[in-house]
Each structure stands twice: as C-alpha cells, then as structure tokens.
mmCIF file of C-alpha atoms in Angstrom:
data_model
loop_
_atom_site.group_PDB
_atom_site.id
_atom_site.type_symbol
_atom_site.label_atom_id
_atom_site.label_comp_id
_atom_site.label_asym_id
_atom_site.label_seq_id
_atom_site.Cartn_x
_atom_site.Cartn_y
_atom_site.Cartn_z
ATOM 1 C CA UNK V 452 -2.014 65.584 -16.420
ATOM 2 C CA UNK V 453 -0.609 69.097 -16.334
ATOM 3 C CA UNK V 454 -0.098 68.938 -12.564
ATOM 4 C CA UNK V 455 1.638 65.571 -12.765
ATOM 5 C CA UNK V 456 3.849 66.813 -15.587
ATOM 6 C CA UNK V 457 4.797 69.903 -13.590
ATOM 7 C CA UNK V 458 5.701 67.749 -10.604
ATOM 8 C CA UNK V 459 7.848 65.526 -12.779
ATOM 9 C CA UNK V 460 9.612 68.434 -14.398
ATOM 10 C CA UNK V 461 10.249 70.025 -11.034
ATOM 11 C CA UNK V 462 11.941 66.846 -9.876
ATOM 12 C CA UNK V 463 13.929 66.612 -13.136
ATOM 13 C CA UNK V 464 15.206 70.166 -12.883
ATOM 14 C CA UNK V 465 16.384 69.819 -9.300
ATOM 15 C CA UNK V 466 17.564 66.216 -9.138
ATOM 16 C CA UNK V 467 20.284 64.730 -11.283
ATOM 17 C CA UNK V 468 20.534 61.305 -9.692
ATOM 18 C CA UNK V 469 18.189 58.969 -11.606
ATOM 19 C CA UNK V 470 17.240 56.839 -8.618
ATOM 20 C CA UNK V 471 16.224 59.911 -6.653
ATOM 21 C CA UNK V 472 14.387 61.225 -9.719
ATOM 22 C CA UNK V 473 12.226 58.109 -9.892
ATOM 23 C CA UNK V 474 11.749 58.212 -6.121
ATOM 24 C CA UNK V 475 10.528 61.810 -6.161
ATOM 25 C CA UNK V 476 8.415 61.354 -9.278
ATOM 26 C CA UNK V 477 6.488 58.631 -7.470
ATOM 27 C CA UNK V 478 5.986 60.997 -4.525
ATOM 28 C CA UNK V 479 4.668 63.694 -6.871
ATOM 29 C CA UNK V 480 2.165 61.292 -8.401
ATOM 30 C CA UNK V 481 0.969 60.082 -5.022
ATOM 31 C CA UNK V 482 0.551 63.649 -3.802
ATOM 32 C CA UNK V 483 -1.398 64.666 -6.912
ATOM 33 C CA UNK V 484 -3.839 61.770 -6.631
ATOM 34 C CA UNK V 485 -4.419 62.336 -2.903
ATOM 35 C CA UNK V 486 -4.831 66.091 -3.283
ATOM 36 C CA UNK V 487 -7.248 66.002 -6.201
ATOM 37 C CA UNK V 488 -10.222 65.078 -4.024
ATOM 38 C CA UNK V 489 -9.443 67.597 -1.289
ATOM 39 C CA UNK V 490 -10.022 64.830 1.275
ATOM 40 C CA UNK V 491 -7.687 63.499 3.992
ATOM 41 C CA UNK V 492 -5.191 60.868 2.929
ATOM 42 C CA UNK V 493 -6.507 57.289 2.959
ATOM 43 C CA UNK V 494 -5.649 55.446 6.160
ATOM 44 C CA UNK V 495 -5.097 51.944 4.735
ATOM 45 C CA UNK V 496 -3.103 50.346 1.933
ATOM 46 C CA UNK V 497 -3.691 47.340 -0.295
ATOM 47 C CA UNK V 498 -1.391 44.317 -0.143
ATOM 48 C CA UNK V 499 -0.346 42.284 -3.179
ATOM 49 C CA UNK V 500 1.615 39.122 -4.007
ATOM 50 C CA UNK V 501 1.380 36.671 -1.067
ATOM 51 C CA UNK V 502 -1.808 38.151 0.354
ATOM 52 C CA UNK V 503 -5.524 37.486 0.138
ATOM 53 C CA UNK V 504 -6.774 39.375 -2.959
ATOM 54 C CA UNK V 505 -7.999 42.862 -2.096
ATOM 55 C CA UNK V 506 -6.551 42.719 1.424
ATOM 56 C CA UNK V 507 -6.206 46.131 3.070
ATOM 57 C CA UNK V 508 -3.752 46.938 5.861
ATOM 58 C CA UNK V 509 -4.137 49.851 8.314
ATOM 59 C CA UNK V 510 -1.382 52.328 7.548
ATOM 60 C CA UNK V 511 -0.254 52.957 11.124
ATOM 61 C CA UNK V 512 0.652 50.136 13.464
ATOM 62 C CA UNK V 513 1.572 49.850 17.121
ATOM 63 C CA UNK V 514 5.184 48.673 17.277
ATOM 64 C CA UNK V 515 5.787 46.554 20.388
ATOM 65 C CA UNK V 516 9.387 45.416 19.946
ATOM 66 C CA UNK V 517 11.339 45.913 23.158
ATOM 67 C CA UNK V 518 14.585 44.053 23.879
ATOM 68 C CA UNK V 519 15.433 42.577 26.266
ATOM 69 C CA UNK V 520 11.919 41.455 27.118
ATOM 70 C CA UNK V 521 11.668 37.909 28.527
ATOM 71 C CA UNK V 522 8.635 35.930 27.337
ATOM 72 C CA UNK V 523 5.629 36.345 29.619
ATOM 73 C CA UNK V 524 2.389 34.469 30.139
ATOM 74 C CA UNK V 525 -0.578 36.683 30.869
ATOM 75 C CA UNK V 526 -0.632 40.467 30.993
ATOM 76 C CA UNK V 527 2.381 42.725 31.397
ATOM 77 C CA UNK V 528 3.096 46.369 30.594
ATOM 78 C CA UNK V 529 2.193 45.814 26.940
ATOM 79 C CA UNK V 530 -1.379 45.040 27.928
ATOM 80 C CA UNK V 531 -1.835 48.661 28.980
ATOM 81 C CA UNK V 532 -0.143 49.921 25.808
ATOM 82 C CA UNK V 533 -2.302 47.713 23.591
ATOM 83 C CA UNK V 534 -5.480 48.573 25.480
ATOM 84 C CA UNK V 535 -4.856 52.309 25.064
ATOM 85 C CA UNK V 536 -4.073 51.870 21.357
ATOM 86 C CA UNK V 537 -7.330 50.047 20.693
ATOM 87 C CA UNK V 538 -9.361 52.530 22.721
ATOM 88 C CA UNK V 539 -7.947 55.396 20.647
ATOM 89 C CA UNK V 540 -8.942 53.667 17.408
ATOM 90 C CA UNK V 541 -5.702 51.936 16.463
ATOM 91 C CA UNK V 542 -6.345 48.672 14.678
ATOM 92 C CA UNK V 543 -2.933 47.289 13.664
ATOM 93 C CA UNK V 544 -0.579 45.721 16.225
ATOM 94 C CA UNK V 545 2.945 44.571 15.358
ATOM 95 C CA UNK V 546 4.696 41.967 17.471
ATOM 96 C CA UNK V 547 6.793 38.802 17.074
ATOM 97 C CA UNK V 548 7.178 35.415 18.660
ATOM 98 C CA UNK V 549 10.559 36.579 19.963
ATOM 99 C CA UNK V 550 9.133 39.722 21.602
ATOM 100 C CA UNK V 551 7.585 37.637 24.349
ATOM 101 C CA UNK V 552 4.451 39.787 24.659
ATOM 102 C CA UNK V 553 1.964 38.148 22.292
ATOM 103 C CA UNK V 554 0.092 36.308 25.021
ATOM 104 C CA UNK V 555 -0.773 39.539 26.813
ATOM 105 C CA UNK V 556 -1.645 41.311 23.574
ATOM 106 C CA UNK V 557 -3.976 38.443 22.673
ATOM 107 C CA UNK V 558 -5.746 38.768 26.024
ATOM 108 C CA UNK V 559 -6.369 42.491 25.476
ATOM 109 C CA UNK V 560 -7.595 41.933 21.917
ATOM 110 C CA UNK V 561 -10.083 39.350 23.141
ATOM 111 C CA UNK V 562 -11.250 41.502 26.066
ATOM 112 C CA UNK V 563 -11.668 44.596 23.870
ATOM 113 C CA UNK V 564 -14.922 43.357 22.369
ATOM 114 C CA UNK V 565 -13.743 44.543 18.944
ATOM 115 C CA UNK V 566 -14.514 41.938 16.259
ATOM 116 C CA UNK V 567 -11.382 39.964 15.414
ATOM 117 C CA UNK V 568 -11.678 40.796 11.706
ATOM 118 C CA UNK V 569 -11.352 44.505 12.526
ATOM 119 C CA UNK V 570 -7.958 44.088 14.199
ATOM 120 C CA UNK V 571 -4.839 43.516 12.088
ATOM 121 C CA UNK V 572 -2.266 41.359 13.901
ATOM 122 C CA UNK V 573 1.311 41.052 12.667
ATOM 123 C CA UNK V 574 3.800 38.517 13.978
ATOM 124 C CA UNK V 575 7.247 37.303 12.945
ATOM 125 C CA UNK V 576 9.113 34.010 12.929
ATOM 126 C CA UNK V 577 12.823 33.328 13.101
ATOM 127 C CA UNK V 578 15.755 35.272 14.508
ATOM 128 C CA UNK V 579 14.942 38.157 16.749
ATOM 129 C CA UNK V 580 16.015 39.182 20.226
ATOM 130 C CA UNK V 581 16.047 35.556 21.351
ATOM 131 C CA UNK V 582 17.273 32.339 19.796
ATOM 132 C CA UNK V 583 14.501 31.542 17.331
ATOM 133 C CA UNK V 584 15.730 29.580 14.305
ATOM 134 C CA UNK V 585 14.912 29.585 10.621
ATOM 135 C CA UNK V 586 13.967 26.412 8.727
ATOM 136 C CA UNK V 587 10.938 24.641 7.269
ATOM 137 C CA UNK V 588 9.678 22.610 10.230
ATOM 138 C CA UNK V 589 10.862 25.251 12.677
ATOM 139 C CA UNK V 590 8.692 27.825 10.916
ATOM 140 C CA UNK V 591 5.621 25.576 11.045
ATOM 141 C CA UNK V 592 6.200 25.029 14.761
ATOM 142 C CA UNK V 593 6.642 28.745 15.478
ATOM 143 C CA UNK V 594 3.437 29.644 13.635
ATOM 144 C CA UNK V 595 1.546 27.068 15.729
ATOM 145 C CA UNK V 596 2.977 28.737 18.836
ATOM 146 C CA UNK V 597 2.026 32.218 17.578
ATOM 147 C CA UNK V 598 -1.576 31.160 17.019
ATOM 148 C CA UNK V 599 -1.628 29.789 20.566
ATOM 149 C CA UNK V 600 -0.072 32.998 21.909
ATOM 150 C CA UNK V 601 -2.843 35.101 20.421
ATOM 151 C CA UNK V 602 -5.606 32.488 20.863
ATOM 152 C CA UNK V 603 -6.687 33.106 17.278
ATOM 153 C CA UNK V 604 -7.209 30.793 14.278
ATOM 154 C CA UNK V 605 -5.263 33.083 11.950
ATOM 155 C CA UNK V 606 -2.734 35.920 11.851
ATOM 156 C CA UNK V 607 -3.233 38.757 9.389
ATOM 157 C CA UNK V 608 0.461 39.062 8.494
ATOM 158 C CA UNK V 609 3.426 36.854 9.341
ATOM 159 C CA UNK V 610 6.944 37.983 8.471
ATOM 160 C CA UNK V 611 10.297 36.222 8.248
ATOM 161 C CA UNK V 612 12.034 38.376 10.854
ATOM 162 C CA UNK V 613 15.565 38.318 9.423
ATOM 163 C CA UNK V 614 17.108 36.804 6.275
ATOM 164 C CA UNK V 615 19.705 34.857 8.278
ATOM 165 C CA UNK V 616 20.590 33.835 11.825
ATOM 166 C CA UNK V 617 21.916 36.742 13.875
ATOM 167 C CA UNK V 618 23.736 34.602 16.447
ATOM 168 C CA UNK V 619 25.205 31.078 16.323
ATOM 169 C CA UNK V 620 22.667 29.758 18.825
ATOM 170 C CA UNK V 621 19.848 30.663 16.432
ATOM 171 C CA UNK V 622 21.438 28.641 13.653
ATOM 172 C CA UNK V 623 22.308 25.586 15.744
ATOM 173 C CA UNK V 624 18.752 25.092 17.029
ATOM 174 C CA UNK V 625 17.395 24.197 13.603
ATOM 175 C CA UNK V 626 17.249 20.684 12.148
ATOM 176 C CA UNK V 627 16.854 21.988 8.596
ATOM 177 C CA UNK V 628 20.163 20.928 6.896
ATOM 178 C CA UNK V 629 20.491 24.098 4.791
ATOM 179 C CA UNK V 630 20.044 26.268 7.909
ATOM 180 C CA UNK V 631 22.636 24.615 10.176
ATOM 181 C CA UNK V 632 25.482 27.120 10.345
ATOM 182 C CA UNK V 633 28.790 25.317 9.828
ATOM 183 C CA UNK V 634 27.068 22.140 8.657
ATOM 184 C CA UNK V 635 27.963 20.435 5.369
ATOM 185 C CA UNK V 636 24.745 21.565 3.680
ATOM 186 C CA UNK V 637 24.501 25.091 5.070
ATOM 187 C CA UNK V 638 23.369 27.625 2.483
ATOM 188 C CA UNK V 639 21.922 30.964 3.610
ATOM 189 C CA UNK V 640 19.991 31.452 0.361
ATOM 190 C CA UNK V 641 18.458 27.963 0.459
ATOM 191 C CA UNK V 642 17.678 28.450 4.150
ATOM 192 C CA UNK V 643 15.640 31.542 3.235
ATOM 193 C CA UNK V 644 13.881 29.542 0.514
ATOM 194 C CA UNK V 645 13.100 26.672 2.904
ATOM 195 C CA UNK V 646 11.695 29.056 5.511
ATOM 196 C CA UNK V 647 9.679 30.904 2.875
ATOM 197 C CA UNK V 648 8.277 27.626 1.548
ATOM 198 C CA UNK V 649 6.868 26.923 5.012
ATOM 199 C CA UNK V 650 5.314 30.399 5.205
ATOM 200 C CA UNK V 651 3.701 29.918 1.798
ATOM 201 C CA UNK V 652 2.225 26.662 3.092
ATOM 202 C CA UNK V 653 0.873 28.485 6.149
ATOM 203 C CA UNK V 654 -0.659 31.132 3.889
ATOM 204 C CA UNK V 655 -2.305 28.561 1.623
ATOM 205 C CA UNK V 656 -3.779 26.858 4.695
ATOM 206 C CA UNK V 657 -5.397 30.140 5.744
ATOM 207 C CA UNK V 658 -3.424 30.430 8.969
ATOM 208 C CA UNK V 659 -2.068 33.730 7.686
ATOM 209 C CA UNK V 660 -3.903 36.130 5.398
ATOM 210 C CA UNK V 661 -0.623 37.533 4.142
ATOM 211 C CA UNK V 662 3.068 36.714 4.494
ATOM 212 C CA UNK V 663 6.137 38.834 4.058
ATOM 213 C CA UNK V 664 9.705 39.467 5.123
ATOM 214 C CA UNK V 665 11.629 41.848 7.336
ATOM 215 C CA UNK V 666 15.118 43.333 7.055
ATOM 216 C CA UNK V 667 15.555 42.005 3.503
ATOM 217 C CA UNK V 668 17.700 43.984 1.076
ATOM 218 C CA UNK V 669 17.321 44.237 -2.701
ATOM 219 C CA UNK V 670 19.538 41.178 -3.279
ATOM 220 C CA UNK V 671 17.395 38.983 -1.028
ATOM 221 C CA UNK V 672 14.234 40.064 -2.849
ATOM 222 C CA UNK V 673 15.860 39.522 -6.233
ATOM 223 C CA UNK V 674 16.755 35.969 -5.166
ATOM 224 C CA UNK V 675 13.065 35.210 -4.646
ATOM 225 C CA UNK V 676 12.177 36.708 -8.006
ATOM 226 C CA UNK V 677 14.937 34.844 -9.886
ATOM 227 C CA UNK V 678 13.870 31.562 -8.263
ATOM 228 C CA UNK V 679 10.279 32.059 -9.417
ATOM 229 C CA UNK V 680 8.960 32.157 -5.847
ATOM 230 C CA UNK V 681 5.799 34.015 -4.962
ATOM 231 C CA UNK V 682 6.918 37.409 -3.728
ATOM 232 C CA UNK V 683 6.277 38.766 -0.229
ATOM 233 C CA UNK V 684 3.448 41.196 0.347
ATOM 234 C CA UNK V 685 5.477 43.276 2.822
ATOM 235 C CA UNK V 686 9.120 44.030 3.562
ATOM 236 C CA UNK V 687 9.544 45.638 6.974
ATOM 237 C CA UNK V 688 12.818 47.577 7.204
ATOM 238 C CA UNK V 689 14.337 50.506 9.107
ATOM 239 C CA UNK V 690 13.604 53.629 7.051
ATOM 240 C CA UNK V 691 13.683 57.335 7.803
ATOM 241 C CA UNK V 692 14.787 60.633 6.194
ATOM 242 C CA UNK V 693 18.456 59.851 6.894
ATOM 243 C CA UNK V 694 18.218 56.192 5.857
ATOM 244 C CA UNK V 695 15.812 56.265 2.927
ATOM 245 C CA UNK V 696 16.726 53.050 1.078
ATOM 246 C CA UNK V 697 15.717 54.529 -2.249
ATOM 247 C CA UNK V 698 16.868 51.532 -4.392
ATOM 248 C CA UNK V 699 14.824 49.195 -2.179
ATOM 249 C CA UNK V 700 11.771 51.456 -2.426
ATOM 250 C CA UNK V 701 12.090 51.564 -6.201
ATOM 251 C CA UNK V 702 12.364 47.756 -6.396
ATOM 252 C CA UNK V 703 9.413 47.329 -4.045
ATOM 253 C CA UNK V 704 7.280 49.669 -6.129
ATOM 254 C CA UNK V 705 8.080 47.712 -9.302
ATOM 255 C CA UNK V 706 7.285 44.368 -7.650
ATOM 256 C CA UNK V 707 4.240 45.594 -5.673
ATOM 257 C CA UNK V 708 5.846 44.840 -2.328
ATOM 258 C CA UNK V 709 4.594 47.103 0.451
ATOM 259 C CA UNK V 710 7.496 48.615 2.395
ATOM 260 C CA UNK V 711 6.783 48.976 6.088
ATOM 261 C CA UNK V 712 9.041 51.247 8.119
ATOM 262 C CA UNK V 713 10.304 50.883 11.626
ATOM 263 C CA UNK V 714 12.835 53.244 13.176
ATOM 264 C CA UNK V 715 11.095 56.195 11.507
ATOM 265 C CA UNK V 716 12.810 58.647 13.850
ATOM 266 C CA UNK V 717 16.235 56.999 13.824
ATOM 267 C CA UNK V 718 17.888 55.587 16.915
ATOM 268 C CA UNK V 719 19.334 57.002 20.102
ATOM 269 C CA UNK V 720 22.666 57.467 18.322
ATOM 270 C CA UNK V 721 21.183 59.308 15.339
ATOM 271 C CA UNK V 722 23.040 62.569 14.779
ATOM 272 C CA UNK V 723 21.506 64.981 14.282
ATOM 273 C CA UNK V 724 18.305 63.681 15.925
ATOM 274 C CA UNK V 725 15.786 63.463 13.102
ATOM 275 C CA UNK V 726 13.047 65.289 14.973
ATOM 276 C CA UNK V 727 15.423 68.217 15.576
ATOM 277 C CA UNK V 728 16.369 68.754 11.930
ATOM 278 C CA UNK V 729 15.442 72.358 11.038
ATOM 279 C CA UNK V 730 13.745 71.493 7.730
ATOM 280 C CA UNK V 731 11.422 69.020 9.445
ATOM 281 C CA UNK V 732 10.668 71.420 12.307
ATOM 282 C CA UNK V 733 9.872 74.220 9.836
ATOM 283 C CA UNK V 734 7.445 72.001 7.938
ATOM 284 C CA UNK V 735 5.828 70.948 11.220
ATOM 285 C CA UNK V 736 5.295 74.596 12.167
ATOM 286 C CA UNK V 737 3.766 75.348 8.760
ATOM 287 C CA UNK V 738 1.172 72.578 9.206
ATOM 288 C CA UNK V 739 0.701 73.046 12.961
ATOM 289 C CA UNK V 740 1.698 69.427 13.626
ATOM 290 C CA UNK V 741 4.607 67.721 15.377
ATOM 291 C CA UNK V 742 7.920 66.853 13.755
ATOM 292 C CA UNK V 743 7.093 63.170 14.271
ATOM 293 C CA UNK V 744 3.858 63.566 12.314
ATOM 294 C CA UNK V 745 5.765 65.214 9.455
ATOM 295 C CA UNK V 746 8.154 62.259 9.195
ATOM 296 C CA UNK V 747 5.339 59.691 9.292
ATOM 297 C CA UNK V 748 3.313 61.662 6.740
ATOM 298 C CA UNK V 749 6.336 61.887 4.432
ATOM 299 C CA UNK V 750 6.712 58.103 4.593
ATOM 300 C CA UNK V 751 2.993 57.567 4.056
ATOM 301 C CA UNK V 752 2.901 59.786 0.970
ATOM 302 C CA UNK V 753 5.741 57.683 -0.449
ATOM 303 C CA UNK V 754 3.496 54.625 -0.110
ATOM 304 C CA UNK V 755 5.267 53.330 2.994
ATOM 305 C CA UNK V 756 3.343 51.735 5.858
ATOM 306 C CA UNK V 757 4.518 53.167 9.179
ATOM 307 C CA UNK V 758 5.192 51.326 12.403
ATOM 308 C CA UNK V 759 6.093 53.767 15.205
ATOM 309 C CA UNK V 760 7.068 52.067 18.426
ATOM 310 C CA UNK V 761 5.161 52.599 21.661
ATOM 311 C CA UNK V 762 7.042 50.964 24.494
ATOM 312 C CA UNK V 763 5.741 51.190 28.087
ATOM 313 C CA UNK V 764 4.766 53.361 29.864
ATOM 314 C CA UNK V 765 1.674 54.441 27.946
ATOM 315 C CA UNK V 766 1.860 57.789 26.143
ATOM 316 C CA UNK V 767 -1.540 58.453 24.612
ATOM 317 C CA UNK V 768 -0.423 61.826 23.234
ATOM 318 C CA UNK V 769 2.068 60.124 20.935
ATOM 319 C CA UNK V 770 -0.533 57.537 19.937
ATOM 320 C CA UNK V 771 -3.025 60.264 19.020
ATOM 321 C CA UNK V 772 -0.371 61.934 16.880
ATOM 322 C CA UNK V 773 0.382 58.651 15.107
ATOM 323 C CA UNK V 774 -3.280 58.081 14.307
ATOM 324 C CA UNK V 775 -3.858 61.563 12.861
ATOM 325 C CA UNK V 776 -1.051 61.761 10.298
ATOM 326 C CA UNK V 777 -3.639 61.437 7.512
ATOM 327 C CA UNK V 778 -5.252 64.794 8.261
ATOM 328 C CA UNK V 779 -2.763 66.910 6.312
ATOM 329 C CA UNK V 780 -0.682 66.677 3.127
ATOM 330 C CA UNK V 781 2.880 67.715 2.472
ATOM 331 C CA UNK V 782 3.425 69.658 -0.730
ATOM 332 C CA UNK V 783 5.708 68.275 -3.464
ATOM 333 C CA UNK V 784 8.335 70.836 -2.442
ATOM 334 C CA UNK V 785 8.135 69.771 1.209
ATOM 335 C CA UNK V 786 8.417 66.129 0.171
ATOM 336 C CA UNK V 787 11.525 66.986 -1.843
ATOM 337 C CA UNK V 788 13.073 69.009 0.963
ATOM 338 C CA UNK V 789 12.873 66.003 3.278
ATOM 339 C CA UNK V 790 14.100 63.593 0.625
ATOM 340 C CA UNK V 791 17.085 65.857 -0.055
ATOM 341 C CA UNK V 792 18.253 65.462 3.541
ATOM 342 C CA UNK V 793 20.079 62.250 2.655
ATOM 343 C CA UNK V 794 22.867 62.286 0.071
ATOM 344 C CA UNK V 795 22.261 60.220 -3.086
ATOM 345 C CA UNK V 796 22.585 56.483 -2.503
#
C-alpha cells in the first residue's frame, strides 16, 4: 500500500493534467504489482466483454499488414516470416482478409505441427487496403472467406477493421442499406451497429472466440455503450510515445477493453524518429536492451497489447527482441519520462 501510495503521490506532484494523472497512476499500479514478485512480466493478457470467459491473449503479435499486397493463393514471402516467428516461440499472428496473405499463413500454421489451440490468429473484416465493405451480410460472407483462408473452424479474434468506409468503392459494394454511401438510408453509426451485430452472431456461433474493433475512437466506443451493445474485447489503434491516446486508454481501462497497439515506433515521417529520442535511448542503455524493446515494454506495462510489424524479408533479430520484452521492468520514473514526451492531450 505504501509503495502504491508513493507512486500515486509522485505522479500527483509532477503532473497537473488530470487525464495524465490517471494514466500514470495506472502505470504505477501495474508496475508495483509486477515488481512485487520479482519475476518477469507476464506474457499474456486476459480479454473481457465479447470474448470467451477467461480467454488469454499472447501479449506480442506478429503484424503482417503490408500495402499494397495483392491477394495470393499459396505461400509467399509471409510464409517465411510466419515460419520464423513460430520457430522462435511466437504464438500470435495478426492479419486481415484485405492483407491478402492469410492463405499462406494458414499453410505455415498447419505445417508447423503446433496444436491449433496454441496459436492465436487475428483477422479483420471490412475496409482495409482493398475494397472490402462493411454491412451485416457482407461481414458474414467475409468471415466465411477468412475461415477458408486459414483452413480453420474458428478464428481467435476478429476485428472490424475501420469504423467507416475509407474509399467510395468500399461503400458501394455493400447491399446493407445503412452502409451504402450516398444512399437514402446511409448512416455511418447504424452501419457500424449492423456490422457489429453480424460479428456478435459469429462470436455466439463459436466461429470467433473473441471479437473487437480497430481504429475506433472514444466516440465510436461510447456509441456502442449508449446503445446497450456488448462491448468489444479489443480496440486495435496506432499508439506510441508521441501518439499516446490517453483519453482512449482511460476509457478502455474503465470498460475493460484491451487496447492493442500498432505503429509502436511511429511511421517513416515521424519526427523525431521515436527510436532516436534521447530519453528512450538512455533508458535502453540502462537496461542493456534496444530502444524498440523499451517502447514495447512501456506499452506493455500500461496494459497495452503490442503488435510490431515484421514485413519481409525475415529479420529474426527483431523478432527475438519482440519476444523478450517481458524480461525487464521500467521503473515508475522511466515510465513517466516516456509518457511526458507527448504534450497533454
């Protein structure tokens, strides 16, 4: 109790913004609980809401999004990436119907000899890099295709890729009246509800062990809550030290929605490059780890599931780093120093 209180007071003394105060207080609590046993951080997280009770998700996943990437049948470069990931002990793989690589990933999973229940597969329906629509029947059809892609009777986690169509072609392909952009019944909110209703049906049928969303903001989540809909188990969003989304993290914590990060290191246009920020490099030196591991560990200690990308060609050194972020703990002060990199939201 004393340690937790000290952490809280430290945050209070140094942080005046209330949202950041709550954000850092949560980090202090998580650090205290993980440090008390003197053991490495746990490597999996529990899912709630629209998930099988007690379901655990591996904390680090293999991100396979790569646009443009035309759909392929059989093995391509991602087969080698997936094969290396599984051989190194990785057990969560993140893809999407629109990524065009699920067929090859499914082949490698089957050939690996690893029991299916030990591998956590994530897929996504709806708008992505190609013209995949939202809508009730469209979602049911895409899930059927995903199961065929992977040659599996179920997917561990299926996400609604985006809350709305990203291009006109994605909206015009649907036959769901509330999803037809420019149509007399078009309603973006009702389109999300219709798509979510189909995912809930898929979940109840056991074709997905958990369902969630991706790229949703706090307003989109609040819509679900206000409508009395079952809440998603996961919200996958871009998140990193310079784009922390503290209000979304606070909302997710209150509603027991697991935030899953992609873009942990920013993009090619990120200035300054996140892995070159002096504070992060100093912390990495202190722990004898890489700057990338520091960022992923910071996210993990905030309760965020991490999803670093691993596009071809294979880089097993990066994969090994990703899979060993649980072997050290950032101090409350180090957590705060990273959190302070972004101005208050």
